[in-house]
Coordinates of C-alpha atoms in Angstrom, one line a residue:
M1 CA 52.1 186.1 62.9
L2 CA 52.6 182.9 64.9
V3 CA 52.1 179.7 62.4
R4 CA 52.7 176.7 64.6
T5 CA 54.4 175.4 67.7
F6 CA 56.2 172.5 69.0
H7 CA 56.5 171.2 72.4
V8 CA 58.9 168.4 73.8
G9 CA 59.0 166.3 77.1
A10 CA 62.4 165.9 78.4
L11 CA 64.3 167.3 75.3
I12 CA 65.6 170.5 73.5
A13 CA 65.4 170.9 70.1
V14 CA 69.0 171.5 68.9
I15 CA 69.6 173.5 72.1
L16 CA 66.3 173.9 74.2
A17 CA 66.2 173.0 77.6
L18 CA 63.6 171.0 79.9
P19 CA 63.8 168.8 82.9
A20 CA 65.7 165.8 82.8
N21 CA 64.6 162.2 83.5
K22 CA 61.4 162.4 81.7
P23 CA 60.9 159.2 79.2
L24 CA 60.8 160.3 75.7
R25 CA 57.5 159.4 74.1
A26 CA 56.2 161.7 72.0
A27 CA 56.1 165.9 71.2
Q28 CA 53.1 167.8 71.2
V29 CA 52.9 169.7 67.8
S30 CA 50.1 172.4 67.2
A31 CA 49.9 171.4 63.3
P32 CA 51.9 168.8 61.9
R33 CA 54.7 169.4 59.1
Y34 CA 57.8 168.7 59.8
G35 CA 60.1 166.1 61.1
V36 CA 62.5 167.0 64.0
I37 CA 66.1 166.2 65.0
A38 CA 67.1 167.6 68.2
A39 CA 69.5 166.9 71.2
D40 CA 69.8 167.9 74.9
R41 CA 70.3 165.8 78.4
K42 CA 72.7 163.7 76.7
Q43 CA 70.4 162.3 74.0
L44 CA 70.4 162.7 70.3
V45 CA 66.5 162.1 69.3
A46 CA 64.4 162.2 66.0
F47 CA 60.5 162.9 65.9
D48 CA 58.3 162.4 62.9
P49 CA 55.9 165.3 61.7
Q50 CA 53.2 164.2 64.2
G51 CA 55.8 164.3 66.9
R52 CA 56.3 160.6 67.5
L53 CA 59.7 159.4 68.3
L54 CA 61.6 157.8 65.5
W55 CA 64.9 157.1 67.5
S56 CA 67.0 158.4 70.1
I57 CA 70.9 157.9 71.2
P58 CA 71.5 158.1 74.6
N59 CA 74.8 159.4 76.4
F60 CA 75.1 161.6 73.4
G61 CA 76.3 165.3 73.8
P62 CA 76.1 168.1 74.7
V63 CA 75.3 169.5 71.3
H64 CA 74.5 173.1 70.2
R65 CA 74.3 172.4 66.5
I66 CA 72.9 169.7 64.1
Q67 CA 73.4 170.2 60.3
Q68 CA 71.6 167.4 58.0
L69 CA 73.7 167.1 54.9
P70 CA 72.4 166.4 51.3
N71 CA 73.3 163.1 51.4
G72 CA 71.0 162.3 54.6
H73 CA 73.9 162.5 57.1
L74 CA 74.1 164.2 60.0
L75 CA 77.0 166.8 61.4
T76 CA 76.8 167.4 65.0
Q77 CA 78.8 167.4 67.9
N78 CA 79.2 164.7 70.8
G79 CA 80.7 167.2 73.3
W80 CA 82.0 170.3 73.5
T81 CA 85.4 169.4 71.3
R82 CA 84.3 166.2 69.1
I83 CA 82.5 167.0 65.9
V84 CA 80.9 163.6 64.2
E85 CA 79.2 162.8 61.0
L86 CA 76.7 159.9 61.3
N87 CA 75.3 158.0 58.3
P88 CA 71.5 157.2 58.3
A89 CA 72.2 154.1 60.7
R90 CA 73.7 156.5 63.1
E91 CA 77.2 155.4 62.5
V92 CA 80.2 157.4 62.8
V93 CA 81.8 157.9 59.5
W94 CA 83.6 160.9 60.2
E95 CA 85.0 162.7 63.1
Y96 CA 87.3 165.9 64.3
D97 CA 88.0 166.2 68.0
A98 CA 89.4 170.0 68.8
A99 CA 90.8 168.9 71.6
T100 CA 93.9 167.4 70.3
A101 CA 94.2 168.3 66.9
N102 CA 96.3 170.7 64.9
G103 CA 98.3 172.1 67.7
N104 CA 95.8 172.3 70.3
R105 CA 96.3 169.1 72.9
G106 CA 96.8 170.8 76.5
K107 CA 94.7 173.8 75.7
K108 CA 91.4 175.1 76.9
V109 CA 89.2 174.8 73.7
E110 CA 85.4 174.4 73.1
V111 CA 83.4 173.9 69.8
H112 CA 79.8 175.4 69.3
A113 CA 79.7 176.4 65.7
F114 CA 80.8 174.3 62.6
Q115 CA 79.8 173.8 58.9
R116 CA 80.1 171.3 56.4
L117 CA 81.0 173.6 53.2
D118 CA 79.8 172.7 49.6
D119 CA 83.1 172.0 48.5
G120 CA 83.4 169.3 51.2
R121 CA 85.5 171.2 54.0
T122 CA 84.3 171.4 57.4
M123 CA 84.5 174.8 59.0
I124 CA 85.3 174.9 62.8
V125 CA 85.0 177.7 65.1
E126 CA 87.8 177.1 67.9
N127 CA 86.8 178.9 70.8
G128 CA 89.3 179.5 73.4
V129 CA 92.0 179.6 70.9
G130 CA 90.5 182.2 69.0
R131 CA 90.7 180.9 65.6
I132 CA 88.1 179.7 62.3
I133 CA 89.5 176.9 60.8
E134 CA 88.2 174.8 57.8
V135 CA 89.6 171.4 57.5
D136 CA 90.0 168.6 54.7
A137 CA 88.5 165.1 55.0
A138 CA 91.9 164.1 56.9
G139 CA 91.4 167.0 59.1
E140 CA 94.2 168.9 58.3
I141 CA 93.8 172.8 58.0
V142 CA 93.7 174.2 54.8
H143 CA 92.3 177.6 55.9
A144 CA 92.7 179.5 59.2
L145 CA 91.9 183.0 60.6
N146 CA 91.7 185.1 63.8
F147 CA 88.8 186.0 65.4
R148 CA 88.6 189.0 68.0
V149 CA 87.1 189.1 71.6
A150 CA 87.4 191.2 74.5
Q151 CA 88.1 188.6 77.2
P152 CA 88.7 184.7 75.2
N153 CA 86.7 182.3 77.2
P154 CA 86.2 178.6 75.7
H155 CA 82.5 178.6 76.6
H156 CA 81.5 182.1 75.6
D157 CA 83.7 183.2 72.6
V158 CA 81.4 182.3 69.8
R159 CA 78.0 180.4 69.9
Q160 CA 77.0 180.2 66.3
A161 CA 78.9 181.3 62.8
Y162 CA 78.4 180.5 59.4
K163 CA 80.5 180.9 56.2
L164 CA 78.5 183.2 53.8
P165 CA 78.5 182.7 50.0
T166 CA 80.7 185.7 49.8
G167 CA 83.4 183.7 51.5
N168 CA 83.1 186.0 54.6
Y169 CA 82.2 184.3 57.9
L170 CA 79.3 185.5 60.3
V171 CA 79.8 185.2 64.0
C172 CA 77.8 185.6 67.1
H173 CA 79.9 186.6 70.1
E174 CA 78.1 185.6 72.9
A175 CA 80.2 187.0 75.6
D176 CA 80.6 190.5 73.7
G177 CA 76.8 190.6 72.8
R178 CA 77.9 191.4 69.2
V179 CA 77.5 189.8 65.8
T180 CA 80.6 190.1 63.7
E181 CA 81.5 189.4 59.9
Y182 CA 85.0 188.5 59.0
S183 CA 86.8 188.4 55.6
P184 CA 88.9 185.1 54.9
A185 CA 91.7 187.0 56.2
G186 CA 90.5 187.8 59.4
D187 CA 89.5 191.5 58.8
V188 CA 86.4 192.9 60.4
V189 CA 84.2 193.9 57.5
W190 CA 80.9 194.3 59.4
D191 CA 80.3 194.9 63.6
Y192 CA 76.9 195.3 65.1
Q193 CA 76.5 195.7 69.1
V194 CA 73.5 193.8 70.1
P195 CA 71.2 196.4 71.9
L196 CA 69.7 196.6 75.7
F197 CA 66.8 198.1 74.6
D198 CA 67.8 200.7 77.8
R199 CA 67.7 197.6 80.4
P200 CA 69.9 196.9 82.9
H201 CA 72.0 193.2 82.7
A202 CA 69.9 190.5 84.9
G203 CA 71.5 187.6 85.4
G204 CA 69.8 183.8 85.2
H205 CA 68.8 181.7 81.9
G206 CA 64.8 182.2 81.9
P207 CA 62.4 184.7 81.2
D208 CA 63.3 187.1 83.7
A209 CA 67.0 187.2 82.9
W210 CA 68.2 189.8 80.6
G211 CA 71.2 190.9 78.4
N212 CA 72.8 190.8 75.0
Q213 CA 74.3 187.0 74.7
V214 CA 73.7 186.8 71.4
F215 CA 73.5 183.2 70.3
N216 CA 72.7 183.3 66.8
A217 CA 72.6 185.4 63.3
R218 CA 71.4 184.7 59.6
R219 CA 72.3 186.8 56.4
L220 CA 69.0 187.5 54.7
E221 CA 69.1 188.1 50.9
N222 CA 68.2 191.7 51.2
S223 CA 71.9 192.1 53.1
H224 CA 70.0 192.6 56.3
T225 CA 71.1 190.2 59.2
L226 CA 68.3 188.4 61.6
T227 CA 69.3 187.9 64.8
A228 CA 68.7 186.0 67.9
T229 CA 69.7 188.1 71.1
G230 CA 70.2 185.0 73.5
N231 CA 68.8 186.4 76.8
G232 CA 67.5 189.4 75.1
H233 CA 64.3 187.3 74.8
S234 CA 63.9 188.7 70.9
V235 CA 65.0 188.0 67.5
I236 CA 66.1 191.5 65.1
E237 CA 66.5 192.4 61.7
V238 CA 69.5 194.9 61.0
T239 CA 70.3 196.6 58.2
P240 CA 74.5 197.0 57.1
A241 CA 74.0 200.4 58.6
G242 CA 72.5 198.8 62.2
E243 CA 68.9 200.2 61.9
V244 CA 66.6 197.8 63.5
V245 CA 64.0 197.4 60.9
W246 CA 61.8 194.4 62.3
Q247 CA 61.9 192.9 65.9
L248 CA 60.0 190.5 67.8
H249 CA 59.8 190.6 71.1
Q250 CA 59.4 188.4 74.4
H251 CA 55.5 189.0 74.9
D252 CA 54.8 189.6 71.1
L253 CA 53.4 186.0 70.7
P254 CA 49.9 185.5 72.2
G255 CA 50.0 183.1 75.3
I256 CA 53.8 182.6 74.3
T257 CA 56.8 184.0 76.4
L258 CA 60.3 184.2 74.9
A259 CA 63.5 183.1 77.3
W260 CA 67.0 182.5 75.4
T261 CA 66.5 182.9 71.7
T262 CA 68.8 180.4 69.9
T263 CA 67.8 178.2 66.7
L264 CA 67.1 180.5 64.0
E265 CA 66.8 179.5 60.7
V266 CA 64.7 181.2 57.6
L267 CA 62.7 178.6 55.8
P268 CA 62.4 178.3 51.9
N269 CA 58.6 179.9 52.2
G270 CA 60.4 182.6 54.3
N271 CA 58.8 181.9 57.6
I272 CA 61.4 182.2 60.4
L273 CA 62.0 179.0 62.5
L274 CA 62.9 180.1 66.2
G275 CA 64.4 178.0 69.3
N276 CA 62.8 179.4 72.7
C277 CA 65.6 177.8 75.4
H278 CA 64.7 178.0 79.0
A279 CA 61.0 179.1 78.6
G280 CA 59.5 176.5 80.7
R281 CA 57.5 173.6 79.8
E282 CA 54.3 175.5 79.4
H283 CA 56.0 177.2 76.6
P284 CA 56.8 175.8 73.1
Q285 CA 60.5 175.4 72.4
L286 CA 60.1 175.6 68.4
I287 CA 58.0 178.2 66.6
E288 CA 57.4 178.6 63.3
L289 CA 56.4 182.3 62.4
T290 CA 55.6 184.7 59.5

């Protein structure tokens, strides 16, 4: 099942945690194939396919998402409210600060999920104020809808979210432990409660923690939803009816322990790229598997 792994020294790949204050020299890769752009501990960094450091930006972040745009720019965040677009020279060419824009001044708001759309708009999920917006290049709202959580919290309302080709929004409600699909009008069209697999909650962030603080979800071509269950230490594929038809659990990969499952990408060849956060230095932070 396992294809390749990626270890780093003092860095997280988009959202993977490791000890700070170590020099960023190189990454250990099981088999070179991809360059990696990653962030943690107030740094944004890039590695080549062999794991050699290409560049780094200090005093940057925190970051929960990085999107590479077709023109080679990067759309990412520099802090919990500020979204920036960086050109190849790593200069800011566009930015949006949710702390002050569009009526948010004075409100408690955080942004963890955002996406540059094909029409040039930018989707932004504003935790704390409970809304998903699309803004134009000038930062003006051109569409908005409200999402629903049990207890609004600026840090835990939504972790990742994506606008689907249908126009709906697939949203990971971290604290609620559920993945919800909203229509453009804000109606719930699909909702899935991430299971605890008959185990009680256990606090913490590492491998001994337990919960369903869902971090990421991707809609597959077969209409199923692939979900990284956060501190559930797993990835599950569920049907529209909520049936689990494929799953990867904490100790299914020989020699690897999963902790907080985070980054989730389906590659063109069908392989899955998985982030493994808070697992410790002895375990890989990025894993590609079939």
